[in-house]
Coordinates of C-alpha atoms in Angstrom, one line a residue:
M18 CA 47.5 45.7 -85.5
N19 CA 50.7 46.6 -83.6
N20 CA 51.7 45.5 -80.2
K21 CA 50.7 48.8 -78.5
E22 CA 47.3 48.6 -79.8
G23 CA 47.0 45.1 -78.6
N24 CA 48.2 46.2 -75.2
N25 CA 45.8 49.0 -75.1
K26 CA 42.9 46.7 -75.8
K27 CA 43.9 44.5 -72.9
S28 CA 44.1 47.4 -70.5
G29 CA 40.8 48.9 -71.6
P30 CA 37.5 48.5 -69.9
R31 CA 36.0 44.9 -69.6
A32 CA 33.3 44.0 -72.0
A33 CA 29.8 44.2 -70.6
S34 CA 28.7 40.8 -68.9
S35 CA 25.5 39.2 -69.8
R36 CA 24.8 38.6 -66.1
P37 CA 22.9 41.5 -64.5
S38 CA 24.9 43.5 -62.0
S39 CA 23.7 43.9 -58.4
N40 CA 24.7 46.6 -55.9
K41 CA 23.4 44.5 -52.9
P42 CA 26.2 43.5 -50.4
K43 CA 26.9 39.8 -50.1
P44 CA 25.6 38.2 -46.9
A45 CA 28.2 37.5 -44.3
M46 CA 29.4 33.9 -44.0
Q47 CA 28.1 32.1 -41.0
K48 CA 30.7 31.3 -38.4
R49 CA 31.5 27.7 -37.8
A50 CA 30.1 26.4 -34.5
Q51 CA 32.9 26.3 -31.9
G52 CA 33.1 24.1 -28.8
P53 CA 34.1 25.3 -25.4
K54 CA 37.5 26.7 -25.2
K55 CA 40.1 24.4 -23.7
V56 CA 41.6 25.7 -20.6
K57 CA 45.2 25.0 -20.1
V58 CA 45.9 23.5 -16.7
N59 CA 49.0 24.6 -15.0
T60 CA 50.2 21.1 -13.9
K61 CA 52.8 22.5 -11.6
V62 CA 50.2 24.6 -9.6
A63 CA 47.8 21.5 -9.5
D64 CA 50.6 19.3 -8.2
I65 CA 51.4 21.8 -5.5
A66 CA 47.7 22.1 -4.5
T67 CA 47.3 18.4 -4.1
D68 CA 50.4 18.1 -2.1
K69 CA 49.1 20.5 0.4
V70 CA 46.9 18.9 3.1
E71 CA 44.9 21.3 5.3
K72 CA 45.5 20.4 8.9
K73 CA 42.5 20.7 11.2
P74 CA 43.1 21.8 14.8
N75 CA 43.3 19.0 17.4
Q76 CA 43.7 16.3 14.8
A77 CA 46.4 13.6 15.1
P78 CA 48.5 13.0 12.0
K79 CA 47.2 10.3 9.7
R80 CA 49.2 7.2 9.1
P81 CA 49.1 4.1 6.8
K82 CA 46.7 1.3 7.8
V83 CA 48.2 -1.2 10.2
K84 CA 47.2 -4.8 10.9
D85 CA 44.8 -5.4 13.8
E86 CA 43.9 -1.7 14.1
I87 CA 40.3 -0.8 14.9
R88 CA 38.1 2.3 14.9
L89 CA 38.5 4.6 17.8
N90 CA 34.8 4.5 18.7
K91 CA 34.9 0.6 18.7
Y92 CA 38.0 0.7 20.9
I93 CA 36.2 2.9 23.4
A94 CA 33.1 0.6 23.4
N95 CA 35.3 -2.5 23.8
S96 CA 36.7 -1.0 27.0
G97 CA 33.2 -0.9 28.4
A98 CA 33.2 2.9 28.9
C99 CA 30.1 3.5 26.7
S100 CA 28.5 2.5 23.4
R101 CA 29.9 3.4 20.0
R102 CA 27.3 6.0 19.4
D103 CA 28.1 7.8 22.7
A104 CA 31.8 7.4 21.9
D105 CA 31.3 9.4 18.7
I106 CA 29.9 12.2 20.8
Y107 CA 32.9 12.2 23.1
I108 CA 35.3 12.2 20.1
Q109 CA 33.6 15.2 18.5
S110 CA 33.8 17.1 21.8
G111 CA 37.6 16.7 21.9
T112 CA 37.8 14.8 25.2
V113 CA 39.5 11.7 23.6
K114 CA 43.2 11.6 23.2
V115 CA 45.4 9.1 21.3
N116 CA 49.1 9.0 22.4
G117 CA 48.5 12.4 24.1
I118 CA 47.0 14.1 21.0
P119 CA 43.3 15.1 21.0
V120 CA 41.4 13.4 18.2
T121 CA 38.2 14.8 16.8
E122 CA 38.3 12.9 13.5
M123 CA 35.4 10.4 13.0
G124 CA 36.7 7.0 11.8
Y125 CA 40.1 7.4 13.3
M126 CA 42.0 4.1 13.5
V127 CA 43.8 2.9 16.6
K128 CA 46.6 0.4 16.3
P129 CA 48.0 -2.0 18.9
G130 CA 50.2 -0.1 21.3
D131 CA 48.3 3.2 21.1
V132 CA 47.4 4.8 24.4
V133 CA 43.8 6.0 24.4
N134 CA 42.7 8.5 27.1
F135 CA 39.0 8.8 27.5
D136 CA 37.6 11.7 29.5
G137 CA 40.8 11.8 31.7
A138 CA 41.2 8.0 32.1
T139 CA 43.4 5.6 30.2
L140 CA 41.3 2.8 28.6
T141 CA 42.1 -0.9 28.5
P142 CA 39.9 -2.7 25.9
E143 CA 38.4 -6.0 26.9
K144 CA 37.6 -9.0 24.7
K145 CA 33.9 -9.4 24.2
V146 CA 32.2 -12.0 26.4
Y147 CA 28.8 -13.5 26.0
I148 CA 27.4 -15.8 28.7
L149 CA 24.0 -17.5 28.9
L150 CA 22.5 -18.4 32.3
N151 CA 19.5 -20.5 33.2
K152 CA 18.4 -18.4 36.1
P153 CA 16.9 -20.0 39.2
K154 CA 14.4 -18.4 41.6
N155 CA 15.3 -15.9 44.4
F156 CA 18.0 -14.2 42.4
T157 CA 17.5 -10.7 41.0
T158 CA 19.1 -8.4 38.5
A159 CA 18.4 -5.4 40.8
M160 CA 21.1 -4.0 43.0
D161 CA 18.9 -2.4 45.7
E162 CA 16.7 -5.2 47.1
G163 CA 18.8 -5.7 50.2
Q164 CA 20.3 -8.9 51.5
E165 CA 17.2 -11.0 51.3
Y166 CA 17.7 -11.8 47.6
R167 CA 21.1 -12.4 45.9
N168 CA 22.2 -10.8 42.7
V169 CA 22.4 -12.9 39.5
L170 CA 26.1 -11.9 39.1
E171 CA 27.0 -14.3 41.8
L172 CA 25.9 -17.2 39.6
V173 CA 28.3 -16.2 36.8
K174 CA 31.1 -15.0 39.0
G175 CA 33.7 -17.4 37.8
S176 CA 32.9 -17.1 34.1
T177 CA 35.1 -14.1 33.3
T178 CA 37.2 -11.3 34.7
A179 CA 35.5 -8.8 32.4
K180 CA 32.9 -6.3 33.7
I181 CA 29.7 -7.8 32.4
G182 CA 26.0 -6.9 32.8
A183 CA 22.7 -8.6 32.3
V184 CA 20.6 -7.9 29.2
G185 CA 17.3 -6.8 30.5
R186 CA 15.9 -7.3 34.0
M187 CA 14.5 -10.2 36.0
D188 CA 12.8 -10.2 39.4
K189 CA 13.3 -12.9 42.0
N190 CA 10.3 -15.0 40.9
T191 CA 11.2 -15.1 37.2
T192 CA 13.4 -18.0 36.0
G193 CA 15.0 -19.0 32.7
L194 CA 17.4 -17.6 30.1
L195 CA 19.4 -14.5 31.0
L196 CA 22.2 -13.2 28.8
F197 CA 25.3 -11.4 30.2
T198 CA 27.9 -9.5 28.2
N199 CA 30.4 -6.6 28.3
D200 CA 29.2 -5.7 24.8
T201 CA 27.4 -2.4 25.5
D202 CA 26.1 -2.2 22.0
M203 CA 24.4 -5.5 22.3
I204 CA 22.9 -4.6 25.7
R205 CA 21.5 -1.5 24.2
K206 CA 20.2 -3.3 21.1
F207 CA 18.2 -5.9 23.1
T208 CA 16.7 -3.4 25.5
L209 CA 15.4 -0.9 23.0
P210 CA 11.6 -1.0 22.6
S211 CA 12.0 -1.3 18.8
Q212 CA 14.2 -4.4 18.9
K213 CA 13.0 -7.3 16.8
S214 CA 14.1 -10.5 18.6
S215 CA 11.5 -12.9 20.0
K216 CA 11.3 -14.3 23.5
I217 CA 9.2 -17.2 24.6
Y218 CA 7.8 -17.4 28.1
Q219 CA 6.0 -20.2 30.0
V220 CA 3.6 -18.5 32.4
S221 CA 1.8 -20.2 35.3
L222 CA -1.5 -18.6 36.4
D223 CA -3.6 -19.0 39.5
K224 CA -6.5 -20.3 37.4
N225 CA -7.3 -21.5 33.9
L226 CA -7.1 -18.9 31.2
K227 CA -10.4 -18.3 29.5
F228 CA -10.4 -18.9 25.8
E229 CA -12.0 -15.5 25.1
D230 CA -9.2 -13.8 27.1
L231 CA -6.6 -15.8 25.2
E232 CA -8.1 -14.4 21.9
K233 CA -8.0 -10.9 23.3
I234 CA -4.3 -11.3 24.2
Q235 CA -3.6 -12.7 20.7
K236 CA -5.1 -9.5 19.1
G237 CA -2.8 -7.3 21.3
L238 CA -3.7 -4.8 24.0
T239 CA -2.8 -1.4 25.4
L240 CA -1.0 -1.2 28.8
D241 CA -0.3 2.2 30.4
G242 CA -0.9 3.9 27.1
H243 CA 1.5 1.7 25.2
R244 CA 0.4 -0.8 22.6
V245 CA 1.7 -4.4 23.3
F246 CA 1.9 -6.7 20.3
V247 CA 1.8 -10.4 21.0
E248 CA 3.3 -12.7 18.4
D249 CA 1.7 -15.9 19.8
V250 CA -0.2 -17.1 22.8
S251 CA -1.4 -20.7 23.4
Y252 CA -2.2 -23.3 26.0
I253 CA 0.7 -25.7 26.6
E254 CA 0.0 -29.1 25.3
G255 CA -0.4 -31.8 28.0
E256 CA -0.7 -29.2 30.8
A257 CA -3.6 -27.5 32.6
K258 CA -5.1 -24.5 30.9
S259 CA -3.4 -22.3 33.6
E260 CA 0.0 -23.1 31.9
I261 CA 0.4 -20.6 29.0
G262 CA 3.0 -20.1 26.3
L263 CA 3.6 -16.5 25.3
Q264 CA 5.8 -15.2 22.5
L265 CA 6.6 -11.5 22.2
R266 CA 9.5 -9.2 21.4
S267 CA 9.8 -7.3 24.7
S268 CA 12.7 -8.3 27.0
N269 CA 10.9 -6.6 29.9
V270 CA 9.4 -9.4 32.1
K271 CA 7.1 -6.9 33.7
V272 CA 5.2 -6.6 30.5
V273 CA 4.5 -10.4 30.6
R274 CA 3.1 -10.1 34.1
S275 CA 1.0 -7.0 33.3
I276 CA -0.6 -8.7 30.3
F277 CA -2.3 -11.4 32.5
E278 CA -2.9 -9.1 35.4
H279 CA -4.8 -6.8 33.0
F280 CA -7.4 -9.7 32.7
S281 CA -7.5 -10.3 36.5
Y282 CA -5.1 -13.3 36.6
D283 CA -2.4 -13.7 39.2
V284 CA 0.9 -14.8 37.8
L285 CA 2.6 -17.5 39.9
R286 CA 5.7 -18.2 37.8
I287 CA 7.3 -16.9 34.6
D288 CA 10.0 -19.0 32.9
R289 CA 11.8 -17.6 29.8
V290 CA 12.5 -20.7 27.7
S291 CA 13.8 -18.9 24.6
F292 CA 15.8 -15.7 24.0
A293 CA 16.5 -14.5 20.5
G294 CA 16.8 -18.1 19.2
L295 CA 18.8 -19.3 22.3
T296 CA 17.3 -22.2 24.2
K297 CA 17.8 -24.0 27.5
K298 CA 18.9 -27.2 25.8
N299 CA 21.6 -28.9 27.9
L300 CA 21.6 -26.0 30.4
P301 CA 20.3 -27.1 33.8
R302 CA 18.8 -24.5 36.1
G303 CA 21.5 -22.4 37.8
N304 CA 24.1 -23.2 35.2
W305 CA 25.8 -21.0 32.6
R306 CA 27.7 -21.5 29.4
L307 CA 29.6 -19.3 26.9
L308 CA 27.9 -18.7 23.6
T309 CA 29.4 -20.3 20.5
E310 CA 30.8 -18.1 17.7
Q311 CA 27.8 -18.9 15.5
E312 CA 25.4 -17.9 18.3
I313 CA 27.2 -14.6 18.7
I314 CA 26.9 -14.0 14.9
N315 CA 23.2 -14.8 15.0
L316 CA 22.6 -12.4 17.8
K317 CA 24.4 -9.6 16.0
N318 CA 22.3 -10.2 12.9
V319 CA 19.0 -10.2 14.6

């Protein structure tokens, strides 16, 4: 066999395979599952976007935190103008300025030396003062009872130069503990119907309190459409049954009087012997004292 013949055999048709031939098309290969495409971030654009701070109208420029700075609403409340909650409303309305610039930002910080203008007046914040008085008779918290009865502020006149007010009301016949402060938030806290601090009163009646009436008072009663919850009521040990101890949360002394008048008793005297944990210990009638730091903390945590 020559080389040509050998070459012709190689280039000829392939020998028939033993495997049967199929004309069916092969199935397409499944694509490999792909994760989400990564998006390339243009770092230059992102850096520029973060550098841009959108300035709101009527907003003072922000600055780094400074020592001894306080929130604007607290600064306003410390001045005695209004409570913190009311101060937030004034701030949102745009009537508060810091260094001549209107501030509407909630949580804005005021540093020492800043000039705060509130509704057209420049504010001077006062240090918070808390004074406890053992009130005597014939002094009242009301301002409109004429010259016959003197105002309780006369009794604490030399205690501070701050503008203070009484927490709650007391008529001329009620004696005992009365708190004064320029902390408007605390005044509001202890005069709300929902406040949770207990007060204890010693009540003198014109006659002995019947045991069945005492039980009815203990269960609580409704006065003028309002439910009054009494924490405790009892006879005072060693005294006549006309001397009653009453514990409840209301700071309104009129409620105490109304409870017994509801059962046809005349109230001769009411003496508040405890106010939110404060007592008359070492505080003679007609005298006052400043609260300790711990007492102030306790009142704020009530």
